[in-house]
Amino acid sequence: MTTALITGSTAGIGAAFARRLAADGYSLVLVARDKERLRRQATELHDRHGVEATVLRADLATDAGIAAVERRLADVRQPVDLLVNNAGFGHKGRFLDVPLADELTMLKVHCEAVLRLTVAAAKPMRERGRGGIVNVASVAAFLPRGTYGASKAWVVQFTQGVARDLAGSGVRLMALCPGFVRTEFHERAGMGTGNIPKWMWLDADKLVTAALADLARGRTLSIPDPRYKALMGAARLAPRGLLGGISSRAGRKYGPAHGEDGAMGELPDGVAESGDGMGDAGAGPDRTKKSAPKVKGATGAEPTTGPEPAAEPEPARTPEPAPKSKPAAKPKPAPRTKAAPDSSVE
C-alpha cells in the first residue's frame, strides 16, 4: 500500500491533501503540533476511508522536530511514497516591525525543514526508483514581499533545481504555488481578510485535485488556477518597482497570499504515534500562547541540559562565623596586618 507523509496536516491545504489521499487509498503519516487535532483527524480519516493513519507530532521550527520526521522518512521498513512539505506560517507588518526571531523561525520552517525533509525522502525514493515530493510554496514567490516571499521563492527555485537533478530517477518533485485559500492561516497570523475580493479565494480541495494532476503530468511548478496564472503572467511583465510597491501595500493589508496551515497549535497528548515521533506540530511561533521556548522536541524532552546541576549546597553560608568574629576582635588592626605577609600572599 502506498504511503503519504503530510506536514501541517491538520488544517487548510494540508488537511485537503489528507482527505484526498485517504480517499485515493493512501496510508497516511500526519505531522503537526496539535496532538489532539491529529488524533481526531486520524480517527476521522480511518473511519471514513478505512485507511491506516498514524500520527507524528513534531515542531518543524526545532532541530529535534525536523529530525523526528527525517527518521520516519528514512525508515526502509515503512517507505513513504509521497511527501507533502506543507507546514508553514505567515506574519504581517513592515520588515523592522516583525521580531527577528520570527523571521529566523520562518526561514527554519520554510527553507531548512523543506531542504532536510526533501533530502530524507528523496534518497530512499531514488533507491526504489519511484516517489513524489510536493513542496508547498506560494504565488508570493513571484512578488517582492520580504522574508515570506523570499522563503517561498527559495522553495520554488530549490524544488525545480532538484527536480532537474533527479530527472530520470523515477522521483518527481513539484513546487505548488497557491493564492488565497480559506484556512486558519490568516487568522493565526492576525491578518484581516474582509477586504480580499471574493474572486481571489480558492477552494482547498479543488486546489489539491489540480495539484496532484500536475504532479502526475510531471510538472515541476503548479499554479493550479487560471486566475492566478494570469496574475502571475502579468506580474512577470510589470515593472519591478511598481510591482514591489503594490506587493508591499497588499502584504501589509492582507498578509501572505495563501496558507499552508498546520503551523501552529496547542500541544496536548495521545494517539497512535508513528515511530519515535513526539515533537510538537507543524511549525512557527505560536501567538496563541507564549510557550515557544518550552516546545518539546522530537523525543518529547528538550536536549538535556541536565537536571540543573544541583546548585551547590553552599554549606559555608549557614553559620557564617567569619563576619561575627570580626566585630568581636576589637584588638586593633595592627596585629592583623602583620599576619598578612607571612600567610598566603607568597
XYZ file of C-alpha atoms in Angstrom:
346
model
C 0.000 0.000 0.000
C 1.271 3.480 -0.851
C 2.023 5.886 1.998
C 1.980 9.679 2.087
C 3.520 11.876 4.786
C 1.975 15.343 5.135
C 3.380 18.115 7.320
C 0.937 20.698 8.640
C -1.833 18.173 8.063
C -4.488 19.350 10.500
C -5.906 22.357 8.634
C -6.184 24.117 5.301
C -4.209 22.766 2.356
C -2.589 20.036 4.457
C -5.978 18.744 5.595
C -7.227 18.844 1.991
C -4.253 16.724 0.902
C -5.013 14.273 3.716
C -8.688 13.972 2.694
C -7.903 13.465 -0.976
C -5.070 10.982 -0.472
C -7.110 8.981 2.049
C -9.952 8.821 -0.489
C -7.401 7.536 -3.022
C -6.409 4.741 -0.633
C -3.106 6.061 0.698
C -1.912 5.171 4.166
C -1.122 8.431 5.930
C 1.505 9.779 8.295
C 0.074 13.017 9.673
C 2.542 15.569 11.045
C 1.557 18.603 13.107
C 1.998 20.065 16.592
C -1.530 19.802 17.949
C -1.755 16.227 19.193
C -5.465 16.345 19.962
C -6.353 17.575 16.478
C -4.061 14.949 14.975
C -5.876 12.251 16.937
C -9.263 13.458 15.735
C -8.064 13.778 12.151
C -6.520 10.291 12.092
C -9.666 8.725 13.564
C -11.950 10.528 11.128
C -9.901 9.561 8.058
C -9.648 5.947 9.190
C -13.376 5.689 9.905
C -14.392 7.354 6.653
C -11.947 5.731 4.231
C -10.680 2.637 6.043
C -7.046 3.671 5.639
C -4.241 3.471 8.160
C -3.498 6.920 9.598
C -0.647 7.341 12.053
C 0.420 10.475 13.845
C 3.793 12.120 14.260
C 3.792 15.183 16.456
C 6.773 17.352 15.520
C 7.652 21.035 15.626
C 9.476 21.876 12.411
C 10.775 25.063 13.971
C 13.132 22.892 16.040
C 16.032 20.627 15.083
C 14.549 17.822 17.163
C 11.204 18.069 15.380
C 12.787 18.055 11.923
C 14.992 15.109 12.915
C 11.937 13.090 14.022
C 10.349 13.460 10.590
C 13.684 12.735 8.873
C 13.905 9.430 10.739
C 10.395 8.464 9.688
C 11.123 9.283 6.049
C 14.341 7.250 6.137
C 12.678 4.153 7.642
C 13.055 1.499 4.923
C 10.639 -0.812 6.740
C 7.818 1.714 6.250
C 8.628 3.508 2.983
C 6.985 6.835 2.180
C 5.882 7.177 -1.451
C 4.695 10.790 -1.351
C 5.933 13.664 0.815
C 3.905 16.861 1.092
C 6.006 19.606 2.706
C 3.159 21.897 3.689
C 3.831 23.250 7.202
C 4.400 26.986 7.415
C 3.163 30.278 8.790
C 2.946 33.969 7.966
C 3.008 37.328 9.664
C 2.137 40.857 8.650
C 3.844 44.180 9.157
C 6.821 46.108 7.866
C 10.164 44.351 7.929
C 11.585 46.028 11.037
C 8.268 45.716 12.897
C 8.443 41.917 12.835
C 10.592 40.322 15.583
C 13.838 38.971 14.174
C 13.234 35.689 16.000
C 10.023 35.215 13.984
C 11.846 35.888 10.716
C 14.520 33.320 11.594
C 11.871 30.786 12.585
C 10.186 31.345 9.237
C 13.424 30.541 7.411
C 13.841 27.442 9.590
C 10.387 26.142 8.716
C 10.062 27.265 5.097
C 13.646 26.576 3.985
C 15.705 24.375 6.309
C 12.882 21.953 7.108
C 11.917 21.682 3.427
C 15.547 21.059 2.444
C 16.188 18.425 5.100
C 12.913 16.564 4.609
C 13.317 16.593 0.826
C 16.771 15.014 1.196
C 15.472 12.453 3.713
C 12.616 11.443 1.390
C 14.409 11.628 -1.966
C 17.272 9.262 -1.099
C 15.175 6.140 -0.420
C 12.768 7.114 -3.212
C 15.649 7.186 -5.705
C 16.850 3.786 -4.471
C 13.358 2.364 -5.068
C 13.076 4.144 -8.412
C 9.812 5.905 -7.613
C 8.252 8.570 -5.402
C 6.888 12.095 -5.321
C 7.555 15.260 -3.324
C 5.268 18.304 -3.255
C 6.773 21.402 -1.654
C 4.063 23.966 -0.933
C 5.251 27.461 -1.871
C 3.001 30.420 -2.759
C 2.290 32.924 -5.511
C 4.127 35.284 -3.143
C 7.274 33.608 -4.509
C 6.902 35.738 -7.649
C 6.432 39.037 -5.822
C 8.890 41.186 -3.843
C 7.468 40.572 -0.386
C 10.075 40.390 2.385
C 11.068 37.203 4.163
C 7.847 35.328 3.416
C 8.036 35.891 -0.338
C 11.791 35.275 -0.367
C 11.418 31.980 1.502
C 8.751 30.825 -0.942
C 10.873 31.895 -3.913
C 13.621 29.718 -2.457
C 11.196 26.772 -2.275
C 10.328 27.181 -5.969
C 13.944 27.501 -7.136
C 15.135 24.671 -4.898
C 12.353 22.297 -5.955
C 12.774 22.888 -9.675
C 16.551 22.553 -9.392
C 16.347 19.240 -7.531
C 13.692 18.013 -9.982
C 16.178 18.549 -12.818
C 18.935 16.751 -10.904
C 16.670 13.749 -10.270
C 15.223 13.609 -13.788
C 15.028 10.010 -14.970
C 15.278 8.578 -11.445
C 11.548 7.969 -11.057
C 11.301 10.641 -8.338
C 9.093 13.618 -9.158
C 9.310 16.975 -7.394
C 6.875 19.854 -7.735
C 6.507 23.284 -6.145
C 2.853 24.143 -5.502
C 2.033 27.873 -5.597
C -1.494 28.613 -4.387
C -3.069 32.023 -3.937
C -5.535 32.948 -1.182
C -7.061 29.811 0.336
C -9.662 29.833 3.093
C -7.800 28.322 6.035
C -6.841 29.279 9.600
C -3.577 30.697 8.268
C -4.556 34.374 8.179
C -6.460 34.315 11.451
C -3.482 32.842 13.278
C -1.174 35.497 11.901
C -3.597 38.261 12.923
C -4.448 39.197 9.333
C -7.797 40.581 8.265
C -9.364 39.012 5.182
C -12.533 41.090 4.817
C -11.101 43.271 2.057
C -9.838 40.423 -0.123
C -12.043 40.186 -3.257
C -14.176 37.048 -3.354
C -12.848 36.018 -6.749
C -9.334 35.668 -5.301
C -10.300 32.923 -2.853
C -9.535 29.321 -3.811
C -11.132 26.111 -2.583
C -8.527 23.905 -0.877
C -9.977 20.602 -2.117
C -10.124 21.726 -5.751
C -6.623 23.132 -5.447
C -5.266 19.785 -4.207
C -7.005 17.872 -7.001
C -5.404 20.154 -9.594
C -2.007 19.946 -7.871
C -1.963 16.140 -7.848
C -2.935 16.130 -11.519
C 0.012 18.441 -12.257
C 2.351 16.141 -10.305
C 1.121 13.138 -12.301
C 1.872 15.062 -15.515
C 5.452 15.570 -14.364
C 5.220 19.325 -13.887
C 7.770 20.916 -11.558
C 5.662 24.036 -10.892
C 1.933 24.142 -10.238
C -0.198 27.297 -10.089
C -3.500 25.442 -10.085
C -5.938 28.178 -11.044
C -6.292 30.173 -14.286
C -6.916 33.407 -12.358
C -3.605 33.212 -10.561
C -1.791 32.007 -13.667
C -2.986 35.181 -15.405
C -1.990 37.348 -12.432
C 1.486 35.824 -12.271
C 1.875 36.285 -16.012
C 1.044 39.969 -15.600
C 3.423 40.192 -12.633
C 6.311 38.962 -14.777
C 5.675 41.768 -17.262
C 5.103 44.566 -14.735
C 7.974 46.948 -13.853
C 9.734 45.618 -10.759
C 9.451 48.900 -8.859
C 5.703 49.173 -9.445
C 5.209 45.531 -8.543
C 7.196 45.947 -5.321
C 5.068 48.890 -4.173
C 1.794 47.089 -4.867
C 3.032 43.888 -3.246
C 4.250 45.688 -0.131
C 0.958 47.543 0.383
C -1.106 44.433 -0.275
C 1.068 42.347 2.017
C 0.684 44.741 4.932
C -3.068 44.822 4.364
C -3.808 41.162 3.636
C -0.698 39.270 4.709
C 0.784 36.401 2.673
C -1.329 35.062 -0.183
C -2.355 31.568 0.880
C -1.952 29.405 3.910
C -0.104 26.181 4.432
C -1.505 25.975 7.932
C -0.773 23.270 10.415
C 1.844 25.707 11.522
C 0.666 26.498 14.968
C -1.250 24.713 17.643
C -1.676 23.645 21.222
C 0.224 20.634 22.457
C -1.942 18.041 24.167
C -1.150 14.322 24.414
C -2.087 10.980 22.922
C -2.829 8.989 19.733
C -1.100 6.154 17.928
C 2.278 7.612 17.198
C 4.470 6.857 14.230
C 7.905 5.633 15.220
C 9.610 7.849 17.773
C 7.712 10.969 16.831
C 6.753 13.087 19.696
C 7.789 16.675 18.914
C 5.089 19.304 18.568
C 3.269 20.184 15.311
C 3.738 21.948 12.060
C 5.869 24.933 12.828
C 6.201 28.568 13.655
C 5.885 30.964 16.548
C 2.599 30.202 18.275
C 0.984 33.547 19.039
C -1.894 31.940 20.901
C 0.311 31.307 23.895
C 3.864 32.351 24.523
C 5.361 28.960 25.141
C 7.630 28.594 22.123
C 10.757 28.087 24.190
C 9.043 25.253 26.059
C 8.255 23.294 22.910
C 9.494 19.771 23.420
C 11.477 18.312 20.576
C 11.014 15.092 18.668
C 11.879 12.963 21.640
C 9.400 14.693 23.919
C 12.173 16.196 26.007
C 14.472 19.071 25.354
C 18.107 18.237 24.651
C 19.065 17.521 28.189
C 20.976 20.340 29.622
C 20.794 18.177 32.721
C 18.701 18.439 35.825
C 20.077 21.886 36.705
C 23.487 20.994 38.089
C 22.447 20.799 41.727
C 23.175 24.341 42.752
C 25.931 23.563 45.198
C 24.609 23.308 48.723
C 26.591 26.368 49.874
C 27.485 24.907 53.303
C 29.605 27.849 54.443
C 26.745 30.322 54.385
C 24.647 28.974 57.199
C 26.945 29.529 60.178
C 28.845 32.497 58.692
C 31.375 32.658 61.539
C 33.805 34.982 59.811
C 31.685 38.138 59.846
C 30.795 37.628 63.538
C 34.415 37.216 64.639
C 35.427 40.492 63.033
C 33.405 42.813 65.241
C 34.316 40.743 68.330
C 38.049 41.031 67.636
C 38.478 44.676 68.593
C 42.193 44.289 69.406
C 43.265 46.956 66.900
C 44.094 46.241 63.245
C 47.867 46.433 63.752
C 48.484 42.780 64.648
C 46.338 41.630 61.674
C 48.430 43.477 59.148
C 51.489 41.656 60.415
C 49.856 38.281 59.810
C 49.169 39.058 56.154
C 52.757 38.998 54.870
C 53.565 35.526 56.130
C 50.243 33.954 55.020
C 49.003 33.123 51.540
C 50.323 36.233 49.764
C 53.532 34.398 48.789
